[in-house]
Coordinates of C-alpha atoms and ligand atoms in Angstrom, one line a residue:
M1 CA 0.0 0.0 0.0
K2 CA 1.3 3.4 -0.9
L3 CA 1.9 5.9 1.8
I4 CA -0.7 8.3 0.5
D5 CA -3.3 5.6 0.7
R6 CA -2.9 5.3 4.5
T7 CA -5.2 7.0 6.9
A8 CA -3.8 9.5 9.4
S9 CA -4.1 7.0 12.3
Q10 CA -2.2 4.3 10.2
L11 CA 0.5 6.8 9.4
A12 CA 0.8 7.8 13.0
T13 CA 1.4 4.2 13.9
L14 CA 3.9 3.6 11.1
L15 CA 5.8 6.8 12.3
Q16 CA 5.6 5.8 15.9
D17 CA 7.1 2.4 15.1
G18 CA 9.9 3.9 13.1
E19 CA 8.8 2.0 9.9
V20 CA 8.9 5.2 7.9
T21 CA 10.4 8.6 8.3
R22 CA 8.6 11.9 8.4
S23 CA 10.5 13.1 5.4
E24 CA 9.3 10.1 3.4
V25 CA 5.7 10.7 4.4
V26 CA 5.9 14.4 3.6
E27 CA 7.5 13.8 0.2
A28 CA 4.8 11.3 -0.7
F29 CA 2.1 13.8 -0.1
L30 CA 4.0 16.7 -1.8
D31 CA 4.4 14.5 -4.8
R32 CA 0.7 13.8 -4.9
I33 CA 0.0 17.5 -4.6
D34 CA 2.4 18.1 -7.5
A35 CA 0.7 15.4 -9.6
V36 CA -3.0 16.3 -9.0
D37 CA -3.5 19.8 -7.6
E38 CA -3.3 21.5 -11.0
S39 CA -6.5 19.6 -11.7
V40 CA -8.2 19.7 -8.2
A41 CA -7.0 23.2 -7.2
A42 CA -7.5 22.5 -3.5
F43 CA -4.5 24.6 -2.3
L44 CA -4.1 28.3 -2.1
H45 CA -0.6 28.0 -0.6
V46 CA 1.6 24.9 -0.3
T47 CA 4.2 25.2 2.4
A48 CA 6.6 22.6 0.9
D49 CA 9.9 23.9 2.0
R50 CA 8.8 24.6 5.6
A51 CA 7.2 21.1 5.7
R52 CA 10.4 19.5 4.5
R53 CA 12.5 21.4 7.0
L54 CA 10.2 20.4 9.9
A55 CA 10.1 16.8 8.8
R56 CA 13.9 16.6 8.6
A57 CA 14.3 18.2 12.0
A58 CA 11.7 15.8 13.5
D59 CA 13.4 12.8 11.9
K60 CA 16.7 13.9 13.4
A61 CA 15.1 14.3 16.8
A62 CA 13.4 10.8 16.5
E63 CA 16.8 9.2 16.1
G64 CA 17.3 9.6 19.8
G65 CA 14.0 7.9 20.5
A66 CA 10.4 7.9 19.2
T67 CA 8.6 11.2 19.0
P68 CA 4.9 11.5 18.4
G69 CA 3.2 13.1 15.5
G70 CA 4.6 13.6 12.0
V71 CA 1.4 13.2 10.1
P72 CA 0.9 15.9 7.5
F73 CA -2.2 18.0 7.3
A74 CA -3.8 21.0 5.7
L75 CA -5.7 24.0 7.1
K76 CA -8.5 25.9 5.5
D77 CA -7.1 29.3 4.7
N78 CA -9.3 31.1 7.2
M79 CA -7.1 29.7 10.1
C80 CA -4.2 32.0 11.0
T81 CA -0.7 30.6 10.6
R82 CA 2.1 32.7 11.8
G83 CA 4.2 34.1 9.0
I84 CA 2.3 32.0 6.4
P85 CA -0.2 33.7 4.1
T86 CA -3.8 33.6 5.4
T87 CA -6.3 35.0 2.9
S88 CA -9.7 33.6 4.0
G89 CA -10.2 33.2 0.2
S90 CA -10.5 37.0 -0.1
R91 CA -8.5 39.4 -2.2
I92 CA -8.8 41.9 0.7
L93 CA -6.4 39.7 2.7
E94 CA -4.0 39.2 -0.1
G95 CA -0.5 39.3 1.2
Y96 CA -1.5 39.1 4.9
R97 CA 0.8 37.1 7.0
P98 CA -0.6 36.8 10.5
P99 CA 1.7 37.5 13.5
Y100 CA 0.2 34.6 15.4
S101 CA -1.3 31.1 14.8
A102 CA -4.8 29.9 15.5
T103 CA -5.0 27.7 18.6
V104 CA -5.9 24.6 16.4
A105 CA -2.8 25.2 14.2
S106 CA -0.5 25.5 17.3
R107 CA -2.0 22.4 18.9
L108 CA -1.5 20.3 15.9
E109 CA 2.1 21.6 15.3
D110 CA 2.9 21.3 19.0
A111 CA 1.9 17.6 18.7
G112 CA 4.4 17.2 15.9
F113 CA 2.0 17.2 13.0
I114 CA 3.3 18.9 9.8
L115 CA 1.4 21.5 7.9
L116 CA 1.5 21.0 4.1
G117 CA -0.5 24.1 3.1
K118 CA -3.6 26.2 3.2
T119 CA -6.7 25.2 1.3
N120 CA -9.2 27.1 -0.8
L121 CA -12.5 28.3 0.4
D122 CA -15.4 30.6 -0.5
E123 CA -14.4 34.1 0.4
F124 CA -14.7 34.5 4.2
A125 CA -16.4 31.1 4.2
M126 CA -19.5 32.4 2.5
G127 CA -20.8 29.9 0.1
S128 CA -21.4 26.3 -0.7
S129 CA -19.2 25.5 -3.7
T130 CA -15.8 27.4 -3.4
E131 CA -16.8 29.3 -6.4
N132 CA -17.0 32.5 -4.3
S133 CA -13.2 32.2 -3.6
G134 CA -11.5 35.4 -4.6
Y135 CA -8.8 33.3 -6.3
F136 CA -10.1 30.3 -8.2
P137 CA -12.7 27.5 -7.8
T138 CA -11.7 24.0 -6.5
A139 CA -12.9 20.9 -8.4
N140 CA -14.5 17.8 -7.0
P141 CA -12.1 14.8 -7.3
W142 CA -15.1 12.6 -8.2
D143 CA -15.9 14.7 -11.2
L144 CA -13.6 17.6 -12.0
R145 CA -16.5 19.5 -13.7
R146 CA -18.4 19.6 -10.4
V147 CA -18.0 21.6 -7.2
P148 CA -16.5 20.1 -4.1
G149 CA -19.0 21.9 -2.0
G150 CA -18.1 24.7 0.4
S151 CA -17.0 26.7 2.0
S152 CA -14.3 24.2 3.1
G153 CA -14.2 22.8 -0.4
G154 CA -10.4 22.9 -0.6
S155 CA -10.0 20.9 2.6
A156 CA -12.5 18.3 1.5
A157 CA -11.2 18.0 -2.0
A158 CA -7.6 17.7 -0.7
V159 CA -8.5 14.8 1.6
A160 CA -10.7 13.1 -1.1
A161 CA -7.8 13.4 -3.6
F162 CA -5.3 11.9 -1.2
E163 CA -3.3 15.1 -1.2
V164 CA -3.3 15.1 2.6
P165 CA -4.5 12.5 5.1
F166 CA -6.6 15.0 6.9
A167 CA -7.5 18.7 7.0
L168 CA -9.4 21.1 9.2
G169 CA -12.4 23.0 8.0
S170 CA -14.8 25.5 9.6
D171 CA -18.5 25.2 9.7
T172 CA -20.9 28.1 10.2
G173 CA -24.0 26.7 8.5
G174 CA -22.6 23.4 7.0
S175 CA -19.2 24.2 5.6
I176 CA -17.5 21.1 7.0
R177 CA -20.3 18.7 6.5
Q178 CA -21.6 19.7 3.1
P179 CA -18.2 19.5 1.3
A180 CA -17.4 16.3 3.1
S181 CA -20.6 14.9 1.8
F182 CA -19.9 16.1 -1.8
C183 CA -16.4 14.7 -1.7
G184 CA -17.2 11.3 -0.1
V185 CA -15.2 11.9 3.1
V186 CA -16.0 12.3 6.8
G187 CA -16.7 15.7 8.3
L188 CA -17.4 16.6 11.9
K189 CA -18.8 19.8 13.2
P190 CA -18.2 19.8 16.9
T191 CA -20.5 21.4 19.6
Y192 CA -20.2 25.2 19.6
G193 CA -17.4 26.0 22.0
L194 CA -15.7 22.6 22.0
V195 CA -12.9 23.7 19.7
S196 CA -11.2 27.1 20.1
R197 CA -12.0 29.7 17.5
Y198 CA -8.9 31.8 18.4
G199 CA -7.2 32.7 15.2
L200 CA -10.2 31.7 13.0
V201 CA -11.1 34.5 10.7
A202 CA -14.6 35.4 12.0
F203 CA -17.6 35.0 9.8
A204 CA -20.6 34.6 12.1
S205 CA -19.2 34.3 15.6
S206 CA -22.2 32.6 17.3
L207 CA -22.1 29.9 14.7
D208 CA -18.5 29.4 13.5
Q209 CA -16.8 26.1 14.7
I210 CA -13.7 24.3 13.5
G211 CA -13.6 20.6 12.9
P212 CA -11.8 17.7 11.2
I213 CA -12.3 16.5 7.6
T214 CA -10.9 12.9 7.3
R215 CA -11.1 9.7 5.4
D216 CA -12.7 7.7 8.2
V217 CA -14.3 8.1 11.6
T218 CA -11.2 6.8 13.4
D219 CA -9.2 9.7 12.1
A220 CA -12.0 12.1 13.0
A221 CA -11.7 10.9 16.6
M222 CA -7.9 11.2 16.6
V223 CA -7.9 14.7 15.2
L224 CA -10.7 15.9 17.6
N225 CA -8.6 14.6 20.5
L226 CA -5.8 17.0 19.4
I227 CA -7.9 20.1 18.8
A228 CA -10.8 19.9 21.4
G229 CA -10.8 21.4 24.9
P230 CA -10.8 24.8 26.7
D231 CA -8.7 27.7 25.5
P232 CA -8.1 30.7 27.6
L233 CA -7.6 32.7 24.4
D234 CA -11.2 32.1 23.3
S235 CA -13.8 33.4 25.8
T236 CA -16.5 31.3 24.1
S237 CA -14.6 28.1 24.4
A238 CA -16.5 25.6 26.7
R239 CA -15.0 24.9 30.1
V240 CA -15.4 21.1 29.6
R241 CA -12.7 18.5 29.7
A242 CA -12.6 16.8 26.3
P243 CA -12.5 13.0 26.7
D244 CA -10.3 10.6 24.7
Y245 CA -12.6 10.3 21.7
T246 CA -10.8 7.2 20.3
Q247 CA -12.2 5.3 23.3
A248 CA -15.7 5.8 21.8
L249 CA -14.8 3.8 18.7
V250 CA -16.6 0.6 19.6
P251 CA -19.1 -0.9 17.2
D252 CA -21.9 -1.2 19.8
V253 CA -25.1 0.8 19.1
D254 CA -27.7 -1.8 20.1
G255 CA -30.6 -0.3 21.9
L256 CA -30.1 3.3 20.8
V257 CA -33.1 5.2 19.5
A258 CA -32.8 7.5 16.5
G259 CA -35.2 10.1 15.1
L260 CA -35.5 11.0 11.4
P261 CA -36.9 14.6 11.3
K262 CA -39.4 14.7 8.5
E263 CA -38.7 18.4 7.8
L264 CA -35.2 17.3 6.6
F265 CA -36.5 14.5 4.6
G266 CA -39.2 16.0 2.5
E267 CA -39.5 18.6 -0.2
G268 CA -36.3 19.5 -2.0
I269 CA -34.4 16.3 -1.2
D270 CA -33.4 14.3 -4.2
P271 CA -35.1 10.9 -4.3
E272 CA -31.8 9.0 -4.7
V273 CA -30.3 10.9 -1.8
K274 CA -33.4 9.9 0.3
A275 CA -33.0 6.3 -0.9
R276 CA -29.3 6.1 0.3
V277 CA -30.1 7.7 3.6
S278 CA -33.0 5.3 4.1
E279 CA -30.7 2.4 3.4
A280 CA -28.2 3.8 5.9
A281 CA -31.0 4.0 8.5
G282 CA -31.7 0.3 7.6
V283 CA -28.1 -0.6 8.3
L284 CA -28.3 1.1 11.7
G285 CA -31.6 -0.8 12.3
D286 CA -29.8 -4.0 11.6
L287 CA -27.2 -3.0 14.2
G288 CA -30.0 -2.7 16.8
V289 CA -30.8 1.0 16.5
Q290 CA -34.5 1.8 16.7
V291 CA -35.3 4.4 14.0
E292 CA -38.5 6.5 14.1
E293 CA -39.8 9.5 12.2
C294 CA -39.9 12.6 14.3
S295 CA -40.4 16.4 13.9
L296 CA -38.5 19.6 14.3
P297 CA -41.3 22.0 13.5
H298 CA -39.2 25.1 13.3
A299 CA -36.5 23.6 11.1
T300 CA -38.7 24.7 8.2
Y301 CA -37.6 28.2 9.0
A302 CA -33.9 27.5 9.7
L303 CA -32.6 28.9 6.4
D304 CA -34.6 32.1 6.9
M305 CA -33.2 32.5 10.4
Y306 CA -29.7 31.8 9.2
Y307 CA -29.7 34.2 6.4
I308 CA -30.6 37.0 8.8
I309 CA -28.4 36.1 11.7
A310 CA -25.2 35.0 9.8
P311 CA -25.1 38.2 7.6
A312 CA -25.9 40.4 10.6
E313 CA -22.8 39.0 12.5
A314 CA -20.7 39.1 9.3
S315 CA -21.5 42.7 8.6
S316 CA -20.1 43.5 12.1
N317 CA -17.1 41.2 11.8
L318 CA -16.1 42.4 8.4
A319 CA -16.1 46.1 9.4
R320 CA -12.5 45.7 10.4
Y321 CA -11.3 45.3 6.7
D322 CA -11.0 48.9 5.7
G323 CA -7.4 48.9 4.3
T324 CA -5.9 50.2 7.6
R325 CA -4.8 47.0 9.3
Y326 CA -4.5 44.0 7.0
G327 CA -3.7 42.9 3.5
F328 CA -4.8 45.0 0.6
R329 CA -5.0 48.8 0.8
Y330 CA -6.2 50.8 -2.1
G331 CA -3.5 53.1 -3.4
V332 CA -0.5 51.6 -1.6
G333 CA 1.3 49.2 -3.9
E334 CA 4.2 47.3 -2.6
S335 CA 4.7 44.4 -5.0
P336 CA 4.8 44.1 -8.7
A337 CA 1.6 43.2 -10.5
E338 CA 2.4 40.6 -12.9
G339 CA 2.3 36.8 -12.3
P340 CA 0.2 33.7 -12.6
A341 CA -3.3 33.8 -10.9
R342 CA -2.3 31.0 -8.6
P343 CA 0.9 29.8 -7.0
E344 CA 2.8 26.9 -8.4
P345 CA 2.4 23.9 -6.1
G346 CA 5.4 23.9 -3.9
G347 CA 5.7 27.7 -4.0
E348 CA 5.1 29.7 -0.8
D349 CA 4.3 33.1 -2.2
P350 CA 0.8 34.5 -2.1
P351 CA -0.8 34.9 -5.5
P352 CA -0.4 38.4 -6.9
G353 CA -3.5 40.2 -8.1
L354 CA -4.7 43.3 -6.4
A355 CA -1.2 44.5 -6.2
A356 CA -1.8 45.9 -9.7
E357 CA -4.7 48.0 -8.4
A358 CA -2.7 48.9 -5.3
A359 CA 0.1 50.4 -7.5
R360 CA -2.3 53.1 -8.9
P361 CA -2.1 56.7 -7.7
G362 CA -3.3 57.0 -4.1
P363 CA -6.7 57.9 -2.9
A364 CA -7.8 61.5 -2.5
D365 CA -8.7 61.1 1.2
L366 CA -9.2 58.6 3.9
L367 CA -12.8 57.9 3.0
E368 CA -11.9 57.1 -0.6
M369 CA -9.3 54.7 0.7
Y370 CA -11.8 52.9 2.9
V371 CA -14.4 52.8 0.1
E372 CA -12.2 51.8 -2.7
T373 CA -10.4 49.2 -0.6
R374 CA -13.7 47.5 0.3
R375 CA -15.2 47.9 -3.2
R376 CA -12.2 46.3 -4.9
G377 CA -11.2 43.9 -2.1
F378 CA -14.6 42.2 -1.4
G379 CA -16.3 39.9 -3.9
P380 CA -20.1 40.1 -4.7
E381 CA -21.3 37.5 -2.2
V382 CA -19.5 39.2 0.7
K383 CA -20.9 42.5 -0.3
R384 CA -24.4 41.0 -0.5
R385 CA -24.0 39.7 3.0
I386 CA -22.7 42.9 4.4
M387 CA -25.6 44.9 2.9
L388 CA -28.1 42.3 4.1
G389 CA -26.6 42.2 7.6
T390 CA -26.4 46.0 7.9
Y391 CA -30.1 46.2 6.8
V392 CA -31.4 43.7 9.3
L393 CA -29.4 45.4 12.1
S394 CA -30.5 49.0 11.3
A395 CA -32.9 50.9 13.5
G396 CA -36.4 50.1 12.6
Y397 CA -35.6 46.7 11.1
Y398 CA -33.7 45.2 14.0
D399 CA -36.9 44.2 15.9
A400 CA -38.7 43.0 12.7
Y401 CA -35.8 40.8 11.4
Y402 CA -32.8 40.3 13.7
L403 CA -34.7 40.0 17.0
R404 CA -37.4 37.7 15.5
A405 CA -34.8 35.5 13.9
Q406 CA -33.1 35.2 17.3
K407 CA -36.4 34.3 18.9
A408 CA -37.1 31.7 16.3
R409 CA -33.6 30.3 16.9
T410 CA -34.6 29.7 20.5
L411 CA -37.7 27.8 19.3
L412 CA -35.6 25.6 17.0
R413 CA -33.3 24.9 19.9
Q414 CA -36.2 23.8 22.0
D415 CA -37.4 21.6 19.2
F416 CA -34.1 19.8 19.4
E417 CA -34.2 19.6 23.2
R418 CA -37.7 18.0 23.0
A419 CA -36.4 15.5 20.3
F420 CA -33.4 14.6 22.4
S421 CA -35.6 13.8 25.4
R422 CA -36.8 10.8 23.3
Y423 CA -34.0 10.1 20.8
D424 CA -30.3 9.5 21.4
F425 CA -29.5 11.1 18.0
L426 CA -31.1 12.3 14.8
I427 CA -30.5 11.2 11.2
S428 CA -30.8 13.1 8.0
P429 CA -29.2 13.6 4.6
T430 CA -26.2 16.0 4.9
C431 CA -27.2 17.7 1.6
P432 CA -30.4 17.7 -0.5
T433 CA -28.4 16.7 -3.6
V434 CA -25.1 15.3 -4.8
A435 CA -22.3 17.7 -6.0
F436 CA -23.7 20.0 -8.7
P437 CA -21.8 21.2 -11.8
L438 CA -19.4 24.1 -11.5
G439 CA -21.2 27.3 -12.7
E440 CA -24.7 25.9 -12.1
K441 CA -25.7 28.0 -9.1
V442 CA -23.1 30.7 -9.0
D443 CA -25.5 33.3 -10.3
D444 CA -28.4 32.2 -8.2
P445 CA -27.7 32.9 -4.6
L446 CA -31.0 31.5 -3.4
Q447 CA -30.4 28.1 -5.1
M448 CA -26.9 28.1 -3.6
Y449 CA -28.3 28.8 -0.1
L450 CA -30.6 25.7 -0.4
A451 CA -27.5 23.4 -0.4
D452 CA -27.4 24.0 3.4
L453 CA -31.0 23.1 4.1
C454 CA -30.1 20.0 6.3
T455 CA -27.0 21.3 7.9
I456 CA -28.1 24.7 9.2
P457 CA -30.5 23.5 11.9
A458 CA -27.7 21.9 14.0
S459 CA -25.6 25.0 13.4
L460 CA -28.2 27.4 14.8
A461 CA -28.7 25.1 17.8
G462 CA -25.0 24.8 18.4
L463 CA -25.1 21.0 18.2
P464 CA -22.5 18.5 17.0
A465 CA -23.1 16.8 13.7
L466 CA -21.2 14.2 11.7
S467 CA -21.3 13.6 8.0
L468 CA -20.3 10.2 6.6
P469 CA -20.3 8.7 3.2
C470 CA -23.4 6.5 2.7
G471 CA -23.3 5.5 -0.9
F472 CA -23.5 7.0 -4.4
S473 CA -26.0 8.5 -6.8
Q474 CA -25.0 9.0 -10.4
G475 CA -21.5 7.9 -9.4
L476 CA -21.2 10.8 -6.9
P477 CA -21.0 10.4 -3.1
V478 CA -24.0 10.9 -0.8
G479 CA -23.6 12.0 2.8
L480 CA -25.4 10.8 5.9
Q481 CA -25.7 13.3 8.8
L482 CA -25.9 12.3 12.4
M483 CA -26.9 15.0 14.9
G484 CA -26.7 14.8 18.7
P485 CA -27.2 16.8 21.9
P486 CA -24.5 19.2 23.0
F487 CA -21.2 17.4 23.7
S488 CA -22.4 14.1 22.3
E489 CA -19.4 13.7 20.0
E490 CA -18.5 10.4 21.5
L491 CA -21.9 9.0 20.8
L492 CA -21.9 10.3 17.2
L493 CA -18.4 8.9 16.6
R494 CA -19.5 5.5 18.0
V495 CA -22.5 5.4 15.7
G496 CA -20.4 6.5 12.8
F497 CA -17.8 3.9 13.6
A498 CA -20.4 1.1 13.9
Y499 CA -21.9 2.1 10.6
E500 CA -18.4 2.2 8.9
Q501 CA -17.6 -1.3 10.2
R502 CA -20.7 -2.6 8.4
T503 CA -20.2 -0.7 5.1
D504 CA -17.5 0.1 2.6
H505 CA -18.5 3.4 1.2
H506 CA -15.7 5.3 2.9
T507 CA -13.1 3.0 1.2
K508 CA -14.2 3.9 -2.3
R509 CA -11.8 6.1 -4.3
P510 CA -12.5 8.9 -6.7
P511 CA -11.8 8.0 -10.3
L512 CA -8.2 8.4 -11.6
L513 CA -7.1 12.0 -11.5
G514 CA -4.6 13.8 -13.5
V515 CA -6.9 15.6 -15.9
K516 CA -5.4 19.0 -16.4
R517 CA -7.9 21.7 -16.0
R518 CA -5.8 24.5 -17.2
Ligands
LIG601 N1 -23.1 27.9 2.8 C1 -23.4 28.6 4.0 C2 -23.1 30.1 3.8 O1 -22.9 30.5 2.7 C3 -22.6 28.1 5.2 C4 -21.2 28.5 5.1 C5 -20.4 28.1 6.3 O2 -20.8 27.1 7.0 N2 -19.3 28.7 6.5 O3 -23.2 30.9 4.7

């Protein structure tokens, strides 16, 4: 078996046992990135030299005795990495190199894991296809003409294409689970507060949560072990001790009761997706889980609530990008304009682009600098959200929209509480459809928003949810979503593990890659 075919846990064992060096593992994945990323376009920056350096140093240290870690990984490019470009998929952050690292990045690197690069995303994590990236879209490894989902599409595609054993994504309304579903990999959105958001570029702070994207449930547990737990640098991080999630990986689910919310299984869900999820429910039934239909009455309004609350928070969070502090500033050019639109795999320089604009004669005054920086730096979806958010927060509309959405959010949360008094966990499709063609929804924001129909309810309620591959429709992966009460990650991982032991969907590989897109 080739090194890139190994899961993160298998690689960790091989490294621990000294059967392979960190440098060999890092080279294997860098070769893979070289071979396929021109087609998949999952990476915004590949930190090849740094990874090689770290691998060599760790190999040297390991000569004196075993050291843990060494497994390579990738981060969605909205997680800050000290001295390494962090763009959040936006031209407005082009050239920004943070002076600090996100807690998740530090925790993984402190454990000896090796960063291979930063992955593409919809600008500021707003989108469901990566087509809103300010740089380029990412392709789905199962069909390069289709989207990988979003906004963590780069992370999901990189894992599905075997460019990294695992990656982190962030999920505000579905951005870990939806791309995991489209790319046929495992995605876990933890309970709000379980994983530190320190150093995550903020989109909607009451919803954002970081989590693992992996090839199987065992790896999801291993990665969660490393990133979960309180962080004094994040005041919203939960003061709960994270257990050892790998202990939850026992295939015993006999006697559990699961609900299937009819609101997430009705109109708008593709019949083949329904069929695959019903089959998955049947597999759980065979394992001793009692599955019943249930109801989350307010889930019908979840999209409406989300598209008021998330833009409201975004409009506030994005006020900081005015050209004064980070990245691009209208009128101040530092670097030359020419160059390819995206970096060569292996290169570490940020893609040039707005520098051309920046080199123009300076603005007439401060206001023009703010206005022009934002006009040129933000893409259309981000501007749409800022306008929507500013509108729903403005005097006169605040009560009618924002406050009502927050009240409805409480009702939805209560729906979940009621459901969990009877059911151990809930089952639904992760997405209403399989991956759609690139370009299909990009000019139709409302259609794009529907891609998160099934993932947004758990986000609004702050609940953990796991997406697992559960079969195929038209040759494309379908995702099964498991949702649980707050801090029930162990239960969800156990159910996911039991399901995985009975099925082989997670072992299927995307068709041979290597088709050059450009
Ligand atoms: N697609 C949703 C949006 O555009 C969710 C994004 C996310 O979870 N970051 O807002």
